[in-house]
């Protein structure tokens, strides 16, 4: 499986200047954690947060280009009359 770098950028309304760093860090942390939980990023992946008044961004290294195959079972809903 090959890996690539991933850059995610959100365009937002103007954010409070005192909250920028905290919001950018939180966005990057959650994104990185979720990619690792889903098996799309490894423990060695590096997450770098970015924040400006109108943008939040995160750069993640070594992200898989596609998810690994896994078995899934879907339950069908039955209608009760």
PDB file of N, CA and C in Angstrom:
ATOM      1  N   UNK A   1       0.845  -1.170   0.000  1.00  0.00           N
ATOM      2  CA  UNK A   1       0.000   0.000   0.000  1.00  0.00           C
ATOM      3  C   UNK A   1       0.897   1.242   0.000  1.00  0.00           C
ATOM      4  N   UNK A   2       0.587   2.165  -0.848  1.00  0.00           N
ATOM      5  CA  UNK A   2       1.387   3.387  -0.914  1.00  0.00           C
ATOM      6  C   UNK A   2       0.801   4.463  -0.008  1.00  0.00           C
ATOM      7  N   UNK A   3       1.657   5.390   0.361  1.00  0.00           N
ATOM      8  CA  UNK A   3       1.207   6.494   1.214  1.00  0.00           C
ATOM      9  C   UNK A   3       1.541   7.825   0.557  1.00  0.00           C
ATOM     10  N   UNK A   4       0.789   8.822   0.932  1.00  0.00           N
ATOM     11  CA  UNK A   4       0.971  10.183   0.432  1.00  0.00           C
ATOM     12  C   UNK A   4       0.798  11.135   1.605  1.00  0.00           C
ATOM     13  N   UNK A   5       1.190  12.365   1.413  1.00  0.00           N
ATOM     14  CA  UNK A   5       0.902  13.409   2.394  1.00  0.00           C
ATOM     15  C   UNK A   5      -0.504  13.927   2.140  1.00  0.00           C
ATOM     16  N   UNK A   6      -1.186  14.324   3.202  1.00  0.00           N
ATOM     17  CA  UNK A   6      -2.551  14.834   3.100  1.00  0.00           C
ATOM     18  C   UNK A   6      -2.608  16.225   3.715  1.00  0.00           C
ATOM     19  N   UNK A   7      -3.192  17.165   2.999  1.00  0.00           N
ATOM     20  CA  UNK A   7      -3.412  18.516   3.512  1.00  0.00           C
ATOM     21  C   UNK A   7      -4.907  18.786   3.468  1.00  0.00           C
ATOM     22  N   UNK A   8      -5.487  19.079   4.629  1.00  0.00           N
ATOM     23  CA  UNK A   8      -6.905  19.406   4.724  1.00  0.00           C
ATOM     24  C   UNK A   8      -7.002  20.842   5.194  1.00  0.00           C
ATOM     25  N   UNK A   9      -7.747  21.649   4.432  1.00  0.00           N
ATOM     26  CA  UNK A   9      -7.890  23.063   4.774  1.00  0.00           C
ATOM     27  C   UNK A   9      -9.365  23.411   4.838  1.00  0.00           C
ATOM     28  N   UNK A  10      -9.772  24.033   5.937  1.00  0.00           N
ATOM     29  CA  UNK A  10     -11.143  24.480   6.109  1.00  0.00           C
ATOM     30  C   UNK A  10     -11.198  25.998   6.009  1.00  0.00           C
ATOM     31  N   UNK A  11     -12.097  26.488   5.178  1.00  0.00           N
ATOM     32  CA  UNK A  11     -12.320  27.926   5.099  1.00  0.00           C
ATOM     33  C   UNK A  11     -13.460  28.246   6.062  1.00  0.00           C
ATOM     34  N   UNK A  12     -13.207  29.123   6.992  1.00  0.00           N
ATOM     35  CA  UNK A  12     -14.186  29.439   8.029  1.00  0.00           C
ATOM     36  C   UNK A  12     -14.364  30.950   8.109  1.00  0.00           C
ATOM     37  N   UNK A  13     -15.407  31.356   8.812  1.00  0.00           N
ATOM     38  CA  UNK A  13     -15.574  32.782   9.084  1.00  0.00           C
ATOM     39  C   UNK A  13     -14.454  33.219  10.019  1.00  0.00           C
ATOM     40  N   UNK A  14     -14.287  34.498  10.169  1.00  0.00           N
ATOM     41  CA  UNK A  14     -13.222  35.006  11.032  1.00  0.00           C
ATOM     42  C   UNK A  14     -13.367  34.454  12.446  1.00  0.00           C
ATOM     43  N   UNK A  15     -12.270  33.900  12.949  1.00  0.00           N
ATOM     44  CA  UNK A  15     -12.269  33.282  14.272  1.00  0.00           C
ATOM     45  C   UNK A  15     -11.637  34.229  15.287  1.00  0.00           C
ATOM     46  N   UNK A  16     -11.982  34.074  16.557  1.00  0.00           N
ATOM     47  CA  UNK A  16     -11.377  34.923  17.579  1.00  0.00           C
ATOM     48  C   UNK A  16      -9.860  34.697  17.633  1.00  0.00           C
ATOM     49  N   UNK A  17      -9.062  35.739  17.543  1.00  0.00           N
ATOM     50  CA  UNK A  17      -7.599  35.587  17.503  1.00  0.00           C
ATOM     51  C   UNK A  17      -7.013  34.791  18.665  1.00  0.00           C
ATOM     52  N   UNK A  18      -7.584  34.952  19.860  1.00  0.00           N
ATOM     53  CA  UNK A  18      -7.042  34.242  21.020  1.00  0.00           C
ATOM     54  C   UNK A  18      -7.321  32.739  20.958  1.00  0.00           C
ATOM     55  N   UNK A  19      -8.304  32.319  20.160  1.00  0.00           N
ATOM     56  CA  UNK A  19      -8.681  30.907  20.080  1.00  0.00           C
ATOM     57  C   UNK A  19      -8.043  30.188  18.895  1.00  0.00           C
ATOM     58  N   UNK A  20      -7.390  30.914  18.005  1.00  0.00           N
ATOM     59  CA  UNK A  20      -6.869  30.314  16.768  1.00  0.00           C
ATOM     60  C   UNK A  20      -5.958  29.123  17.013  1.00  0.00           C
ATOM     61  N   UNK A  21      -4.968  29.287  17.851  1.00  0.00           N
ATOM     62  CA  UNK A  21      -3.997  28.213  18.073  1.00  0.00           C
ATOM     63  C   UNK A  21      -4.674  26.971  18.647  1.00  0.00           C
ATOM     64  N   UNK A  22      -5.558  27.189  19.612  1.00  0.00           N
ATOM     65  CA  UNK A  22      -6.256  26.076  20.254  1.00  0.00           C
ATOM     66  C   UNK A  22      -7.170  25.354  19.263  1.00  0.00           C
ATOM     67  N   UNK A  23      -7.898  26.098  18.452  1.00  0.00           N
ATOM     68  CA  UNK A  23      -8.783  25.504  17.457  1.00  0.00           C
ATOM     69  C   UNK A  23      -8.001  24.736  16.394  1.00  0.00           C
ATOM     70  N   UNK A  24      -6.910  25.330  15.921  1.00  0.00           N
ATOM     71  CA  UNK A  24      -6.074  24.657  14.924  1.00  0.00           C
ATOM     72  C   UNK A  24      -5.468  23.374  15.456  1.00  0.00           C
ATOM     73  N   UNK A  25      -4.987  23.405  16.690  1.00  0.00           N
ATOM     74  CA  UNK A  25      -4.417  22.210  17.314  1.00  0.00           C
ATOM     75  C   UNK A  25      -5.476  21.124  17.492  1.00  0.00           C
ATOM     76  N   UNK A  26      -6.660  21.518  17.944  1.00  0.00           N
ATOM     77  CA  UNK A  26      -7.743  20.552  18.155  1.00  0.00           C
ATOM     78  C   UNK A  26      -8.167  19.908  16.834  1.00  0.00           C
ATOM     79  N   UNK A  27      -8.306  20.712  15.789  1.00  0.00           N
ATOM     80  CA  UNK A  27      -8.677  20.183  14.477  1.00  0.00           C
ATOM     81  C   UNK A  27      -7.645  19.178  13.990  1.00  0.00           C
ATOM     82  N   UNK A  28      -6.372  19.523  14.069  1.00  0.00           N
ATOM     83  CA  UNK A  28      -5.307  18.640  13.601  1.00  0.00           C
ATOM     84  C   UNK A  28      -5.234  17.361  14.429  1.00  0.00           C
ATOM     85  N   UNK A  29      -5.390  17.482  15.729  1.00  0.00           N
ATOM     86  CA  UNK A  29      -5.327  16.313  16.611  1.00  0.00           C
ATOM     87  C   UNK A  29      -6.450  15.331  16.316  1.00  0.00           C
ATOM     88  N   UNK A  30      -7.664  15.829  16.204  1.00  0.00           N
ATOM     89  CA  UNK A  30      -8.811  14.958  15.934  1.00  0.00           C
ATOM     90  C   UNK A  30      -8.670  14.316  14.548  1.00  0.00           C
ATOM     91  N   UNK A  31      -8.268  15.076  13.561  1.00  0.00           N
ATOM     92  CA  UNK A  31      -8.075  14.525  12.218  1.00  0.00           C
ATOM     93  C   UNK A  31      -7.028  13.411  12.242  1.00  0.00           C
ATOM     94  N   UNK A  32      -5.885  13.662  12.850  1.00  0.00           N
ATOM     95  CA  UNK A  32      -4.828  12.662  12.924  1.00  0.00           C
ATOM     96  C   UNK A  32      -5.261  11.419  13.682  1.00  0.00           C
ATOM     97  N   UNK A  33      -5.936  11.607  14.809  1.00  0.00           N
ATOM     98  CA  UNK A  33      -6.414  10.472  15.604  1.00  0.00           C
ATOM     99  C   UNK A  33      -7.417   9.624  14.826  1.00  0.00           C
ATOM    100  N   UNK A  34      -8.325  10.266  14.123  1.00  0.00           N
ATOM    101  CA  UNK A  34      -9.323   9.520  13.360  1.00  0.00           C
ATOM    102  C   UNK A  34      -8.698   8.771  12.182  1.00  0.00           C
ATOM    103  N   UNK A  35      -7.731   9.369  11.521  1.00  0.00           N
ATOM    104  CA  UNK A  35      -7.045   8.668  10.435  1.00  0.00           C
ATOM    105  C   UNK A  35      -6.321   7.437  10.969  1.00  0.00           C
ATOM    106  N   UNK A  36      -5.715   7.558  12.134  1.00  0.00           N
ATOM    107  CA  UNK A  36      -5.019   6.414  12.748  1.00  0.00           C
ATOM    108  C   UNK A  36      -6.015   5.356  13.193  1.00  0.00           C
ATOM    109  N   UNK A  37      -7.131   5.764  13.779  1.00  0.00           N
ATOM    110  CA  UNK A  37      -8.160   4.826  14.222  1.00  0.00           C
ATOM    111  C   UNK A  37      -8.722   4.028  13.051  1.00  0.00           C
ATOM    112  N   UNK A  38      -8.889   4.682  11.910  1.00  0.00           N
ATOM    113  CA  UNK A  38      -9.442   4.028  10.726  1.00  0.00           C
ATOM    114  C   UNK A  38      -8.389   3.236   9.948  1.00  0.00           C
ATOM    115  N   UNK A  39      -7.150   3.274  10.412  1.00  0.00           N
ATOM    116  CA  UNK A  39      -6.085   2.534   9.750  1.00  0.00           C
ATOM    117  C   UNK A  39      -5.547   3.204   8.503  1.00  0.00           C
ATOM    118  N   UNK A  40      -5.811   4.485   8.353  1.00  0.00           N
ATOM    119  CA  UNK A  40      -5.343   5.213   7.171  1.00  0.00           C
ATOM    120  C   UNK A  40      -4.019   5.929   7.407  1.00  0.00           C
ATOM    121  N   UNK A  41      -3.629   6.095   8.650  1.00  0.00           N
ATOM    122  CA  UNK A  41      -2.346   6.708   8.991  1.00  0.00           C
ATOM    123  C   UNK A  41      -1.663   5.820  10.025  1.00  0.00           C
ATOM    124  N   UNK A  42      -0.344   5.819  10.007  1.00  0.00           N
ATOM    125  CA  UNK A  42       0.394   4.976  10.952  1.00  0.00           C
ATOM    126  C   UNK A  42       0.755   5.778  12.200  1.00  0.00           C
ATOM    127  N   UNK A  43       1.288   5.078  13.183  1.00  0.00           N
ATOM    128  CA  UNK A  43       1.726   5.745  14.404  1.00  0.00           C
ATOM    129  C   UNK A  43       2.882   6.695  14.114  1.00  0.00           C
ATOM    130  N   UNK A  44       3.607   6.449  13.022  1.00  0.00           N
ATOM    131  CA  UNK A  44       4.744   7.298  12.655  1.00  0.00           C
ATOM    132  C   UNK A  44       4.330   8.545  11.874  1.00  0.00           C
ATOM    133  N   UNK A  45       3.065   8.646  11.504  1.00  0.00           N
ATOM    134  CA  UNK A  45       2.590   9.814  10.759  1.00  0.00           C
ATOM    135  C   UNK A  45       2.727  11.065  11.618  1.00  0.00           C
ATOM    136  N   UNK A  46       3.134  12.156  10.986  1.00  0.00           N
ATOM    137  CA  UNK A  46       3.317  13.433  11.680  1.00  0.00           C
ATOM    138  C   UNK A  46       2.181  14.367  11.283  1.00  0.00           C
ATOM    139  N   UNK A  47       1.531  14.947  12.286  1.00  0.00           N
ATOM    140  CA  UNK A  47       0.421  15.876  12.052  1.00  0.00           C
ATOM    141  C   UNK A  47       0.890  17.279  12.405  1.00  0.00           C
ATOM    142  N   UNK A  48       0.753  18.211  11.452  1.00  0.00           N
ATOM    143  CA  UNK A  48       1.158  19.598  11.666  1.00  0.00           C
ATOM    144  C   UNK A  48      -0.068  20.506  11.537  1.00  0.00           C
ATOM    145  N   UNK A  49      -0.423  21.239  12.592  1.00  0.00           N
ATOM    146  CA  UNK A  49      -1.581  22.137  12.521  1.00  0.00           C
ATOM    147  C   UNK A  49      -1.205  23.515  11.970  1.00  0.00           C
ATOM    148  N   UNK A  50      -2.163  24.154  11.328  1.00  0.00           N
ATOM    149  CA  UNK A  50      -2.023  25.528  10.840  1.00  0.00           C
ATOM    150  C   UNK A  50      -3.311  26.269  11.171  1.00  0.00           C
ATOM    151  N   UNK A  51      -3.205  27.543  11.490  1.00  0.00           N
ATOM    152  CA  UNK A  51      -4.401  28.330  11.795  1.00  0.00           C
ATOM    153  C   UNK A  51      -4.187  29.777  11.397  1.00  0.00           C
ATOM    154  N   UNK A  52      -5.222  30.367  10.812  1.00  0.00           N
ATOM    155  CA  UNK A  52      -5.242  31.793  10.505  1.00  0.00           C
ATOM    156  C   UNK A  52      -6.671  32.264  10.748  1.00  0.00           C
ATOM    157  N   UNK A  53      -6.932  33.563  10.734  1.00  0.00           N
ATOM    158  CA  UNK A  53      -8.286  34.038  11.053  1.00  0.00           C
ATOM    159  C   UNK A  53      -9.399  33.452  10.183  1.00  0.00           C
ATOM    160  N   UNK A  54      -9.107  33.058   8.961  1.00  0.00           N
ATOM    161  CA  UNK A  54     -10.153  32.524   8.081  1.00  0.00           C
ATOM    162  C   UNK A  54      -9.925  31.089   7.639  1.00  0.00           C
ATOM    163  N   UNK A  55      -8.882  30.442   8.136  1.00  0.00           N
ATOM    164  CA  UNK A  55      -8.573  29.071   7.721  1.00  0.00           C
ATOM    165  C   UNK A  55      -8.012  28.257   8.875  1.00  0.00           C
ATOM    166  N   UNK A  56      -8.410  26.986   8.908  1.00  0.00           N
ATOM    167  CA  UNK A  56      -7.771  25.995   9.765  1.00  0.00           C
ATOM    168  C   UNK A  56      -7.279  24.903   8.834  1.00  0.00           C
ATOM    169  N   UNK A  57      -6.092  24.393   9.086  1.00  0.00           N
ATOM    170  CA  UNK A  57      -5.546  23.353   8.217  1.00  0.00           C
ATOM    171  C   UNK A  57      -4.722  22.374   9.026  1.00  0.00           C
ATOM    172  N   UNK A  58      -4.547  21.193   8.439  1.00  0.00           N
ATOM    173  CA  UNK A  58      -3.700  20.167   9.042  1.00  0.00           C
ATOM    174  C   UNK A  58      -2.989  19.421   7.924  1.00  0.00           C
ATOM    175  N   UNK A  59      -1.699  19.186   8.112  1.00  0.00           N
ATOM    176  CA  UNK A  59      -0.895  18.410   7.172  1.00  0.00           C
ATOM    177  C   UNK A  59      -0.524  17.107   7.872  1.00  0.00           C
ATOM    178  N   UNK A  60      -0.833  15.974   7.229  1.00  0.00           N
ATOM    179  CA  UNK A  60      -0.554  14.659   7.814  1.00  0.00           C
ATOM    180  C   UNK A  60       0.335  13.894   6.854  1.00  0.00           C
ATOM    181  N   UNK A  61       1.459  13.368   7.365  1.00  0.00           N
ATOM    182  CA  UNK A  61       2.362  12.588   6.523  1.00  0.00           C
ATOM    183  C   UNK A  61       1.959  11.119   6.548  1.00  0.00           C
ATOM    184  N   UNK A  62       2.365  10.399   5.530  1.00  0.00           N
ATOM    185  CA  UNK A  62       2.204   8.941   5.424  1.00  0.00           C
ATOM    186  C   UNK A  62       0.765   8.481   5.621  1.00  0.00           C
ATOM    187  N   UNK A  63      -0.147   9.003   4.795  1.00  0.00           N
ATOM    188  CA  UNK A  63      -1.548   8.588   4.822  1.00  0.00           C
ATOM    189  C   UNK A  63      -1.756   7.608   3.670  1.00  0.00           C
ATOM    190  N   UNK A  64      -2.391   6.481   3.963  1.00  0.00           N
ATOM    191  CA  UNK A  64      -2.632   5.455   2.954  1.00  0.00           C
ATOM    192  C   UNK A  64      -3.509   6.004   1.837  1.00  0.00           C
ATOM    193  N   UNK A  65      -3.231   5.562   0.620  1.00  0.00           N
ATOM    194  CA  UNK A  65      -4.024   6.047  -0.513  1.00  0.00           C
ATOM    195  C   UNK A  65      -5.399   5.390  -0.574  1.00  0.00           C
ATOM    196  N   UNK A  66      -5.571   4.254   0.105  1.00  0.00           N
ATOM    197  CA  UNK A  66      -6.892   3.652   0.238  1.00  0.00           C
ATOM    198  C   UNK A  66      -6.914   2.782   1.480  1.00  0.00           C
ATOM    199  N   UNK A  67      -8.096   2.554   1.998  1.00  0.00           N
ATOM    200  CA  UNK A  67      -8.249   1.744   3.210  1.00  0.00           C
ATOM    201  C   UNK A  67      -8.089   0.272   2.870  1.00  0.00           C
ATOM    202  N   UNK A  68      -7.612  -0.486   3.835  1.00  0.00           N
ATOM    203  CA  UNK A  68      -7.488  -1.925   3.658  1.00  0.00           C
ATOM    204  C   UNK A  68      -8.881  -2.554   3.634  1.00  0.00           C
ATOM    205  N   UNK A  69      -9.012  -3.670   2.927  1.00  0.00           N
ATOM    206  CA  UNK A  69     -10.278  -4.385   2.893  1.00  0.00           C
ATOM    207  C   UNK A  69     -10.560  -4.987   4.266  1.00  0.00           C
ATOM    208  N   UNK A  70     -11.823  -4.947   4.658  1.00  0.00           N
ATOM    209  CA  UNK A  70     -12.218  -5.591   5.902  1.00  0.00           C
ATOM    210  C   UNK A  70     -13.649  -6.070   5.769  1.00  0.00           C
ATOM    211  N   UNK A  71     -13.935  -7.132   6.483  1.00  0.00           N
ATOM    212  CA  UNK A  71     -15.275  -7.709   6.433  1.00  0.00           C
ATOM    213  C   UNK A  71     -16.256  -6.807   7.164  1.00  0.00           C
ATOM    214  N   UNK A  72     -17.453  -6.731   6.640  1.00  0.00           N
ATOM    215  CA  UNK A  72     -18.495  -5.925   7.270  1.00  0.00           C
ATOM    216  C   UNK A  72     -19.820  -6.666   7.162  1.00  0.00           C
ATOM    217  N   UNK A  73     -20.606  -6.582   8.199  1.00  0.00           N
ATOM    218  CA  UNK A  73     -21.920  -7.208   8.211  1.00  0.00           C
ATOM    219  C   UNK A  73     -22.942  -6.101   8.410  1.00  0.00           C
ATOM    220  N   UNK A  74     -23.925  -6.075   7.536  1.00  0.00           N
ATOM    221  CA  UNK A  74     -24.978  -5.074   7.647  1.00  0.00           C
ATOM    222  C   UNK A  74     -26.271  -5.758   8.063  1.00  0.00           C
ATOM    223  N   UNK A  75     -26.906  -5.224   9.042  1.00  0.00           N
ATOM    224  CA  UNK A  75     -28.187  -5.761   9.496  1.00  0.00           C
ATOM    225  C   UNK A  75     -29.308  -5.095   8.723  1.00  0.00           C
ATOM    226  N   UNK A  76     -30.226  -5.891   8.269  1.00  0.00           N
ATOM    227  CA  UNK A  76     -31.387  -5.355   7.556  1.00  0.00           C
ATOM    228  C   UNK A  76     -32.507  -5.086   8.551  1.00  0.00           C
ATOM    229  N   UNK A  77     -33.101  -3.941   8.427  1.00  0.00           N
ATOM    230  CA  UNK A  77     -34.208  -3.592   9.309  1.00  0.00           C
ATOM    231  C   UNK A  77     -35.457  -4.332   8.847  1.00  0.00           C
ATOM    232  N   UNK A  78     -36.173  -4.913   9.797  1.00  0.00           N
ATOM    233  CA  UNK A  78     -37.416  -5.611   9.478  1.00  0.00           C
ATOM    234  C   UNK A  78     -38.583  -4.775   9.936  1.00  0.00           C
ATOM    235  N   UNK A  79     -39.544  -4.682   9.078  1.00  0.00           N
ATOM    236  CA  UNK A  79     -40.736  -3.911   9.431  1.00  0.00           C
ATOM    237  C   UNK A  79     -41.704  -4.814  10.184  1.00  0.00           C
ATOM    238  N   UNK A  80     -42.176  -4.346  11.307  1.00  0.00           N
ATOM    239  CA  UNK A  80     -43.167  -5.075  12.076  1.00  0.00           C
ATOM    240  C   UNK A  80     -44.524  -4.498  11.802  1.00  0.00           C
ATOM    241  N   UNK A  81     -45.419  -5.365  11.363  1.00  0.00           N
ATOM    242  CA  UNK A  81     -46.784  -4.888  11.069  1.00  0.00           C
ATOM    243  C   UNK A  81     -47.700  -5.149  12.202  1.00  0.00           C
TER     244      UNK A  81
END
